[in-house]
GROMACS .gro file of C-alpha atoms in nm:
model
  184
    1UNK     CA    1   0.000   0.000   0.000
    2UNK     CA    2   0.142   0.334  -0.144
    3UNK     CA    3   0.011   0.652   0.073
    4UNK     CA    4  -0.058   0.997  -0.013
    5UNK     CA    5  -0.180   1.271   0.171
    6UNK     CA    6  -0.346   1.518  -0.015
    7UNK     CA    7  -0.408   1.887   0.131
    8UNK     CA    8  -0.601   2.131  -0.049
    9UNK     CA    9  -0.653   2.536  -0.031
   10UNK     CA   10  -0.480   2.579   0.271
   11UNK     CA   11  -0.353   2.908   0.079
   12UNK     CA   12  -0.255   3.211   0.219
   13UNK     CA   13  -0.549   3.411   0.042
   14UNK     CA   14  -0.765   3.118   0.219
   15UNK     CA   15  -0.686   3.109   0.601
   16UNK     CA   16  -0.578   3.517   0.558
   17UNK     CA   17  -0.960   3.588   0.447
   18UNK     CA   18  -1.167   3.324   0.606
   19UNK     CA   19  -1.085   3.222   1.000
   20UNK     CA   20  -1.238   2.925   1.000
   21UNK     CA   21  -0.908   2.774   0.739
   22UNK     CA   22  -0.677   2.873   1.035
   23UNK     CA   23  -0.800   2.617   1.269
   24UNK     CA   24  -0.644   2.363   1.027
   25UNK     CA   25  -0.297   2.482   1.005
   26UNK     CA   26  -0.168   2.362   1.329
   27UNK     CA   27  -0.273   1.998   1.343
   28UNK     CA   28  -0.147   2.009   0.944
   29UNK     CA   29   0.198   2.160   1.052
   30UNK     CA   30   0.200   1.866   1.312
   31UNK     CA   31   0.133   1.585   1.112
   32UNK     CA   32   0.329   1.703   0.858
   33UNK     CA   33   0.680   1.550   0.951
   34UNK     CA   34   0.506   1.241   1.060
   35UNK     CA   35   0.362   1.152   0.735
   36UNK     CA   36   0.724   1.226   0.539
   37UNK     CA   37   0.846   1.005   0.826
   38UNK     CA   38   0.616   0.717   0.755
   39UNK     CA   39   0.683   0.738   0.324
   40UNK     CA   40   0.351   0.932   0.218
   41UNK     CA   41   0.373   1.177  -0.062
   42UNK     CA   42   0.284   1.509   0.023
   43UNK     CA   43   0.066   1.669  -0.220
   44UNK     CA   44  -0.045   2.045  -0.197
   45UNK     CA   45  -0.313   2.142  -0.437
   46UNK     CA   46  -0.363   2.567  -0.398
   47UNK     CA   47  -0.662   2.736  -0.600
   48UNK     CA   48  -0.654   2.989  -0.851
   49UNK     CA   49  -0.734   3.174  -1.145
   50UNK     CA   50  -0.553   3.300  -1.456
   51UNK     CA   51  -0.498   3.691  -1.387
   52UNK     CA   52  -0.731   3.712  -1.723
   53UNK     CA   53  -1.059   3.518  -1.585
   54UNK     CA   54  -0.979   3.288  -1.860
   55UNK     CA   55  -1.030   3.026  -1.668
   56UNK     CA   56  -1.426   3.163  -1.508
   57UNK     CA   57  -1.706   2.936  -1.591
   58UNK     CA   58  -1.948   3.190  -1.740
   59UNK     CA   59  -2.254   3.297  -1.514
   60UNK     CA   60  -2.112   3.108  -1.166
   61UNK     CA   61  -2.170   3.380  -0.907
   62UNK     CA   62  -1.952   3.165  -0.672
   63UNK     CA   63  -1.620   3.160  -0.882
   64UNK     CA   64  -1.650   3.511  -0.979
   65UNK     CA   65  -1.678   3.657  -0.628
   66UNK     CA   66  -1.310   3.410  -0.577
   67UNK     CA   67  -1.221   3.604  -0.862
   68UNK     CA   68  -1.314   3.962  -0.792
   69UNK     CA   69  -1.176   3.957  -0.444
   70UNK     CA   70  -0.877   4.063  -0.620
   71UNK     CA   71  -0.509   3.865  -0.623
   72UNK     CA   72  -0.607   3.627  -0.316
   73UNK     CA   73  -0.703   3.407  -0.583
   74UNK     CA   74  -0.486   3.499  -0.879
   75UNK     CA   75  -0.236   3.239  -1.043
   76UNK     CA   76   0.072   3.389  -0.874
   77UNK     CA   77  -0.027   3.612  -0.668
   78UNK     CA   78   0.078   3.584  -0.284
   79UNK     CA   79  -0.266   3.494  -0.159
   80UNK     CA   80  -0.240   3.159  -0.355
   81UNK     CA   81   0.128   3.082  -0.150
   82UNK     CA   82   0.059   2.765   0.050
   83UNK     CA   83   0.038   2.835   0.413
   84UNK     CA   84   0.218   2.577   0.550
   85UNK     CA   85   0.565   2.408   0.533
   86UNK     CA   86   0.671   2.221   0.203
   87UNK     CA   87   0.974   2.054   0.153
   88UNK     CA   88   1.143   1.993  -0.175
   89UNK     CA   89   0.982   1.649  -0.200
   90UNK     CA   90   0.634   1.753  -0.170
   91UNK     CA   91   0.404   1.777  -0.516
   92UNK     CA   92   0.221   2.095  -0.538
   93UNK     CA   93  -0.081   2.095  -0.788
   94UNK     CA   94  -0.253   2.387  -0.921
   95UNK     CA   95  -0.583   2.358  -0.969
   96UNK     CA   96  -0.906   2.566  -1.077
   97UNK     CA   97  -1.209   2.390  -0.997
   98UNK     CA   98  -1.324   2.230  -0.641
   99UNK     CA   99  -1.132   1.925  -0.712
  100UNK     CA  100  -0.799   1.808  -0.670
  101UNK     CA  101  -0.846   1.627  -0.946
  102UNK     CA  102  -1.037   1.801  -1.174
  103UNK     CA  103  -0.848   1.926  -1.533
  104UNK     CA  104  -0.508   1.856  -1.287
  105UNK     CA  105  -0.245   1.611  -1.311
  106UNK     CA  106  -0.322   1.484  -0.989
  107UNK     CA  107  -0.389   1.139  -1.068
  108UNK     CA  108  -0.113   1.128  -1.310
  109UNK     CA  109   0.105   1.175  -1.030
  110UNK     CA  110  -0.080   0.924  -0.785
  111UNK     CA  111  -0.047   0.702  -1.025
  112UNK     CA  112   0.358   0.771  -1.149
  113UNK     CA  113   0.429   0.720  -0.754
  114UNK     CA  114   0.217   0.360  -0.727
  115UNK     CA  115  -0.033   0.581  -0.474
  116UNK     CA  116  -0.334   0.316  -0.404
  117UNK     CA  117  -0.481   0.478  -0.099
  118UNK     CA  118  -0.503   0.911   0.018
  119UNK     CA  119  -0.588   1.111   0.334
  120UNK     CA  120  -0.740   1.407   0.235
  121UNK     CA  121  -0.730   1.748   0.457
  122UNK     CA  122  -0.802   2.094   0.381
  123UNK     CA  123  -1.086   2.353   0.351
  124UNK     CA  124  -1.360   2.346   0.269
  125UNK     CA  125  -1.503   2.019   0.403
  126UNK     CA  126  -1.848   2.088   0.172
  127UNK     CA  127  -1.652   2.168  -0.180
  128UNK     CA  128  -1.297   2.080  -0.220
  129UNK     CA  129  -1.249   1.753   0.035
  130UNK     CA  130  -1.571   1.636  -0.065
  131UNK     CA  131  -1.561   1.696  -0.436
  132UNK     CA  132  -1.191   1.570  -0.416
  133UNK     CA  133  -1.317   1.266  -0.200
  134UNK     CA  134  -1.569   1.172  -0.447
  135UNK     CA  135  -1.303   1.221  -0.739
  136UNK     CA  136  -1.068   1.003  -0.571
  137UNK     CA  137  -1.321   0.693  -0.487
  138UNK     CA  138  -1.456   0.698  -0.842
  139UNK     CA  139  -1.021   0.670  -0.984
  140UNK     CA  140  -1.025   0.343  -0.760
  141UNK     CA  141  -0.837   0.554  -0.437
  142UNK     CA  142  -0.911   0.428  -0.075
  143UNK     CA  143  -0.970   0.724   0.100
  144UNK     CA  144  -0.960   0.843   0.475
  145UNK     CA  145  -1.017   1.184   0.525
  146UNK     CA  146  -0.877   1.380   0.827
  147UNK     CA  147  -1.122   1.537   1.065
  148UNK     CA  148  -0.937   1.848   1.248
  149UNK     CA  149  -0.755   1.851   0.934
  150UNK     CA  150  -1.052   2.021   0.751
  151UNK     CA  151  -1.298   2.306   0.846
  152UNK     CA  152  -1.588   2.443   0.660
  153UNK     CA  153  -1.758   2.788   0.713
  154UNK     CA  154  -2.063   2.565   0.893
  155UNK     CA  155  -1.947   2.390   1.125
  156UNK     CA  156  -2.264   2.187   1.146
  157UNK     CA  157  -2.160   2.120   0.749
  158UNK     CA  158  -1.834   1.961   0.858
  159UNK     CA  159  -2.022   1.747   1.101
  160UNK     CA  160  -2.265   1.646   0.914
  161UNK     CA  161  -1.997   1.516   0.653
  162UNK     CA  162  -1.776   1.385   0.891
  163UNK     CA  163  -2.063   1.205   1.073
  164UNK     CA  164  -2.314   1.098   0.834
  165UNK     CA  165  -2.197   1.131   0.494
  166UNK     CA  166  -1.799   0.968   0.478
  167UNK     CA  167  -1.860   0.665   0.629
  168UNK     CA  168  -2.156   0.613   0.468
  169UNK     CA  169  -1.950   0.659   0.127
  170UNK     CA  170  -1.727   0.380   0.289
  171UNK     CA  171  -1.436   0.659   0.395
  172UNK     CA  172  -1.247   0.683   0.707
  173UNK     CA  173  -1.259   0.953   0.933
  174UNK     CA  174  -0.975   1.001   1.174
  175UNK     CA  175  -0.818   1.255   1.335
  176UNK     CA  176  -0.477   1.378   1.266
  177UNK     CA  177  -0.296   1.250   1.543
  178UNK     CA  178  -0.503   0.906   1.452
  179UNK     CA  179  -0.329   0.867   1.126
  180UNK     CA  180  -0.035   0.718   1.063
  181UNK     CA  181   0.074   0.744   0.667
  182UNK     CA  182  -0.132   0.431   0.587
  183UNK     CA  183   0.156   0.228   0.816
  184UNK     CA  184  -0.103   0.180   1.100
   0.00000   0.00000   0.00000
């Protein structure tokens, strides 16, 4: 069993703008050496937009307000810096939709590495974990996803996910300090 964890928006222009991202950063930062420790690739995925809205689905109030709220969300831009620490082994993936995988290389590089099962942290728990959970089960990935490792705006959302919806999608929920890079 190959192990990834994947981590997604926890981007400056993210946990800068919105306080509920911040609660994630410190369980992250510690579980961070761990899972290097115990062989998982790291994978960031940040979240932006071409400075020219090239990349805006037309008429999707949601994207455009990401996009309007000036460089927070702008390929390059400071705001889209990950907010955490990354070491020269770790992947980072750019990506422009809610999930990791969606029009990224992602899988390619999942696959490249021999990756069969992925933890998945990051914000928010009711757009990119869950559309990247989904993504993953449907590519054949076993997936656990890490509670205190995610937030959502609602925190009745993130239950209710965490709770209810995972496990009955067949994921794991654990803690941070409850995983252990897939080496149990």
């Amino acid at each position: 069993m190959t192990t990834a964890l994947i981590i997604g928006d926890v981007q400056r222009g993210i946990t800068g703008s919105y306080p509920f991202a911040r609660q994630v950063v410190p369980p992250l930062t510690e579980l961070l050496p761990r899972a290097r420790a115990a062989g998982a690739l790291v994978v960031f995925v940040h979240f932006a937009f071409r400075g020219n809205g090239a990349d805006l689905l037309p008429d999707n109030a949601l994207y455009r307000s990401f996009y309007d709220a000036g460089d927070a969300f702008h390929e390059g831009s400071a705001g889209t810096e990950i907010d955490l620490p990354v070491a020269d082994e770790d992947v980072i993936v750019l990506k422009r939709r809610a999930s990791a995988f969606a029009g990224t290389d992602l899988d390619l590089v999942l696959r490249a590495r021999g990756v069969d099962t992925i933890a998945i942290a990051g914000v928010a728990t009711s757009a990119m974990v869950t559309a990247t959970c989904y993504d993953a089960a449907d590519r054949g990935y076993h997936v656990t996803v890490l509670r205190d490792g995610c937030a959502d705006g609602d925190p009745a959302m993130h239950d209710f996910f965490m709770d209810s919806v995972f496990p009955s999608r067949g994921f794991e929920v654990v803690p941070c300090a409850g995983w252990h890079g897939g080496t149990a």
